mmCIF file of C-alpha atoms in Angstrom:
data_model
loop_
_atom_site.group_PDB
_atom_site.id
_atom_site.type_symbol
_atom_site.label_atom_id
_atom_site.label_comp_id
_atom_site.label_asym_id
_atom_site.label_seq_id
_atom_site.Cartn_x
_atom_site.Cartn_y
_atom_site.Cartn_z
ATOM 1 C CA THR A 180 -0.333 13.280 -30.909
ATOM 2 C CA SER A 181 -2.482 14.094 -27.960
ATOM 3 C CA PRO A 182 -4.606 17.207 -28.308
ATOM 4 C CA HIS A 183 -3.851 18.052 -24.725
ATOM 5 C CA GLY A 184 -0.129 17.518 -25.042
ATOM 6 C CA SER A 185 -0.106 15.419 -21.922
ATOM 7 C CA PRO A 186 1.710 12.148 -22.496
ATOM 8 C CA SER A 187 1.803 11.047 -18.876
ATOM 9 C CA SER A 188 -1.010 9.253 -17.180
ATOM 10 C CA PRO A 189 -2.864 10.975 -14.336
ATOM 11 C CA SER A 190 -1.192 8.575 -11.943
ATOM 12 C CA ALA A 191 2.319 9.648 -12.951
ATOM 13 C CA GLY A 192 4.624 8.922 -10.064
ATOM 14 C CA LEU A 193 2.407 6.219 -8.649
ATOM 15 C CA PRO A 194 2.161 2.605 -9.763
ATOM 16 C CA PRO A 195 -0.708 1.987 -12.205
ATOM 17 C CA PHE A 196 -2.465 -0.606 -10.046
ATOM 18 C CA PHE A 197 -3.710 2.016 -7.568
ATOM 19 C CA MET A 198 -5.877 3.604 -10.231
ATOM 20 C CA LYS A 199 -9.559 3.035 -9.482
ATOM 21 C CA GLY A 200 -10.877 0.130 -11.545
ATOM 22 C CA SER A 201 -7.549 -1.703 -11.709
ATOM 23 C CA ILE A 202 -8.014 -5.462 -11.683
ATOM 24 C CA ILE A 203 -6.226 -7.253 -8.869
ATOM 25 C CA GLN A 204 -5.757 -11.019 -8.677
ATOM 26 C CA LEU A 205 -5.907 -12.562 -5.222
ATOM 27 C CA ALA A 206 -3.810 -15.580 -4.302
ATOM 28 C CA ASP A 207 -6.752 -17.950 -4.858
ATOM 29 C CA GLY A 208 -7.230 -16.598 -8.388
ATOM 30 C CA GLU A 209 -10.221 -14.393 -7.661
ATOM 31 C CA LEU A 210 -10.260 -11.033 -9.455
ATOM 32 C CA LYS A 211 -11.317 -7.836 -7.665
ATOM 33 C CA ARG A 212 -11.132 -4.157 -8.378
ATOM 34 C CA VAL A 213 -8.605 -2.305 -6.262
ATOM 35 C CA GLU A 214 -11.308 -0.196 -4.614
ATOM 36 C CA ASP A 215 -13.228 -3.327 -3.581
ATOM 37 C CA LEU A 216 -10.386 -4.965 -1.672
ATOM 38 C CA ARG A 217 -10.945 -5.741 1.984
ATOM 39 C CA THR A 218 -8.653 -6.596 4.852
ATOM 40 C CA GLU A 219 -9.653 -10.269 4.580
ATOM 41 C CA ASP A 220 -8.528 -10.388 0.948
ATOM 42 C CA PHE A 221 -4.974 -9.570 1.957
ATOM 43 C CA VAL A 222 -5.016 -11.835 5.007
ATOM 44 C CA GLN A 223 -6.413 -14.811 3.080
ATOM 45 C CA SER A 224 -4.093 -14.248 0.137
ATOM 46 C CA ALA A 225 -1.085 -14.266 2.419
ATOM 47 C CA GLU A 226 -2.292 -17.535 3.985
ATOM 48 C CA VAL A 227 -2.733 -19.141 0.572
ATOM 49 C CA SER A 228 0.571 -17.877 -0.781
ATOM 50 C CA GLY A 229 2.666 -19.867 1.675
ATOM 51 C CA GLU A 230 5.723 -17.653 1.461
ATOM 52 C CA LEU A 231 4.341 -14.241 2.365
ATOM 53 C CA LYS A 232 3.248 -13.053 5.783
ATOM 54 C CA ILE A 233 1.087 -10.060 6.664
ATOM 55 C CA ASP A 234 2.593 -7.750 9.227
ATOM 56 C CA SER A 235 0.871 -5.051 11.228
ATOM 57 C CA SER A 236 2.780 -1.844 10.708
ATOM 58 C CA THR A 237 1.779 0.998 12.999
ATOM 59 C CA VAL A 238 2.359 4.555 11.834
ATOM 60 C CA GLU A 239 4.681 6.122 14.423
ATOM 61 C CA SER A 240 5.271 9.476 12.773
ATOM 62 C CA ILE A 241 4.674 11.367 9.547
ATOM 63 C CA GLU A 242 7.177 14.082 8.682
ATOM 64 C CA CYS A 243 7.750 16.383 5.762
ATOM 65 C CA SER A 244 10.425 15.346 3.325
ATOM 66 C CA ARG A 245 12.826 17.591 1.412
ATOM 67 C CA THR A 246 11.398 16.011 -1.717
ATOM 68 C CA PRO A 247 8.408 17.981 -2.998
ATOM 69 C CA ASN A 248 5.058 16.295 -2.350
ATOM 70 C CA ALA A 249 6.734 13.580 -0.309
ATOM 71 C CA VAL A 250 6.602 12.538 3.328
ATOM 72 C CA ILE A 251 8.711 10.294 5.510
ATOM 73 C CA ILE A 252 6.602 7.775 7.389
ATOM 74 C CA GLN A 253 8.042 5.833 10.277
ATOM 75 C CA PHE A 254 6.452 2.453 10.922
ATOM 76 C CA SER A 255 6.717 0.063 13.821
ATOM 77 C CA VAL A 256 6.656 -3.251 11.976
ATOM 78 C CA GLY A 257 5.462 -6.638 13.206
ATOM 79 C CA GLU A 258 5.750 -8.309 16.575
ATOM 80 C CA ASN A 259 9.312 -7.087 17.008
ATOM 81 C CA LYS A 260 8.217 -3.490 16.471
ATOM 82 C CA ALA A 261 11.116 -2.912 14.127
ATOM 83 C CA GLN A 262 11.447 0.744 13.152
ATOM 84 C CA VAL A 263 11.260 1.235 9.396
ATOM 85 C CA CYS A 264 11.180 4.557 7.553
ATOM 86 C CA VAL A 265 9.833 4.981 4.053
ATOM 87 C CA GLU A 266 9.692 8.053 1.863
ATOM 88 C CA VAL A 267 6.580 8.184 -0.292
ATOM 89 C CA LEU A 268 4.520 10.688 -2.216
ATOM 90 C CA VAL A 269 1.762 12.258 -0.118
ATOM 91 C CA GLU A 270 -0.839 10.592 -2.345
ATOM 92 C CA TYR A 271 0.616 7.073 -1.978
ATOM 93 C CA PRO A 272 -2.119 4.836 -0.557
ATOM 94 C CA PHE A 273 -1.604 2.355 2.250
ATOM 95 C CA PHE A 274 -4.162 -0.238 3.321
ATOM 96 C CA VAL A 275 -5.191 0.257 6.937
ATOM 97 C CA PHE A 276 -6.591 -2.758 8.824
ATOM 98 C CA GLY A 277 -10.340 -2.610 9.010
ATOM 99 C CA GLN A 278 -10.448 0.785 7.296
ATOM 100 C CA GLY A 279 -9.104 0.398 3.771
ATOM 101 C CA TRP A 280 -7.094 2.713 1.560
ATOM 102 C CA SER A 281 -5.576 5.676 3.343
ATOM 103 C CA SER A 282 -3.020 8.291 2.351
ATOM 104 C CA CYS A 283 -1.409 11.370 3.821
ATOM 105 C CA CYS A 284 -3.304 13.508 1.328
ATOM 106 C CA PRO A 285 -6.576 11.753 0.479
ATOM 107 C CA ASP A 286 -7.812 14.625 -1.666
ATOM 108 C CA ARG A 287 -4.786 14.320 -3.917
ATOM 109 C CA THR A 288 -5.110 10.528 -4.084
ATOM 110 C CA THR A 289 -8.721 10.839 -5.122
ATOM 111 C CA GLN A 290 -7.830 13.518 -7.654
ATOM 112 C CA LEU A 291 -4.981 11.534 -9.233
ATOM 113 C CA LEU A 292 -6.278 7.982 -8.958
ATOM 114 C CA ALA A 293 -10.018 8.350 -8.409
ATOM 115 C CA LEU A 294 -9.424 6.019 -5.452
ATOM 116 C CA SER A 295 -11.408 6.885 -2.336
ATOM 117 C CA CYS A 296 -9.081 7.281 0.601
ATOM 118 C CA ALA A 297 -9.176 8.052 4.288
ATOM 119 C CA LYS A 298 -6.578 10.236 5.976
ATOM 120 C CA LEU A 299 -3.535 8.294 7.131
ATOM 121 C CA SER A 300 -2.728 9.255 10.717
ATOM 122 C CA VAL A 301 -0.288 8.389 13.467
ATOM 123 C CA GLY A 302 -1.532 5.220 15.196
ATOM 124 C CA ASP A 303 -3.082 3.711 12.074
ATOM 125 C CA VAL A 304 -2.142 0.063 11.515
ATOM 126 C CA CYS A 305 -1.210 -0.666 7.915
ATOM 127 C CA ILE A 306 -0.887 -3.963 6.122
ATOM 128 C CA SER A 307 2.645 -4.769 5.079
ATOM 129 C CA LEU A 308 4.380 -7.916 3.911
ATOM 130 C CA THR A 309 7.397 -9.934 4.847
ATOM 131 C CA PHE A 310 8.697 -13.289 3.717
ATOM 132 C CA LYS A 311 7.745 -16.131 6.028
ATOM 133 C CA SER A 312 11.147 -17.747 5.723
ATOM 134 C CA LEU A 313 12.861 -14.851 7.504
ATOM 135 C CA LYS A 314 13.744 -15.959 11.009
ATOM 136 C CA VAL B 129 -6.815 -5.280 -19.452
ATOM 137 C CA PRO B 130 -3.791 -5.762 -17.189
ATOM 138 C CA VAL B 131 -4.191 -7.854 -14.057
ATOM 139 C CA PHE B 132 -1.965 -7.069 -11.097
ATOM 140 C CA PRO B 133 -1.043 -9.464 -8.267
ATOM 141 C CA TRP B 134 -2.433 -8.610 -4.839
ATOM 142 C CA HIS B 135 1.005 -8.388 -3.246
ATOM 143 C CA SER B 136 1.945 -5.434 -5.455
ATOM 144 C CA LEU B 137 -0.450 -3.280 -3.466
ATOM 145 C CA VAL B 138 1.047 -3.505 -0.028
ATOM 146 C CA PRO B 139 4.621 -2.607 0.847
ATOM 147 C CA PHE B 140 7.383 -4.910 1.996
ATOM 148 C CA LEU B 141 8.479 -3.318 5.235
ATOM 149 C CA ALA B 142 10.934 -5.953 6.369
ATOM 150 C CA PRO B 143 13.533 -4.417 8.619
ATOM 151 C CA THR B 144 17.161 -4.945 7.759
ATOM 152 C CA GLN B 145 18.252 -7.959 9.778
ATOM 153 C CA SER B 146 21.360 -6.511 11.343
ATOM 154 C CA ASP B 147 21.314 -8.192 14.713
#
């Protein structure tokens, strides 16, 4: 048994791969730590993958959610500027083009994941994915 | 040590194709 009585990981509620030091495999097989990823890594991986496409998703609004520690982010996705809402924890990191990891509450992200983050703001352009075959 | 695929890190934000 744990002396601290804390069975959950510090990243409870977030996927484990956002934890600083997590090993990420790019589409060409190269391994990088999550904190070392750059915009080009995502762009090149999508090109290599064949079936995935990178979309530019602009943050249109960030609103409080009824869920504790959560926010509702509205994105304008891709060339068609489709409006998509997602509800995420305030510490959930998104990858902003040319800037890197960003979350609504960077202090909390850093505290929980040790991942350095910028503040996600309205107007930021995040990397998102779609399937190429969708027409 | 677990290795995670790059596409796990960024969200799928495909809109629902209703039209």
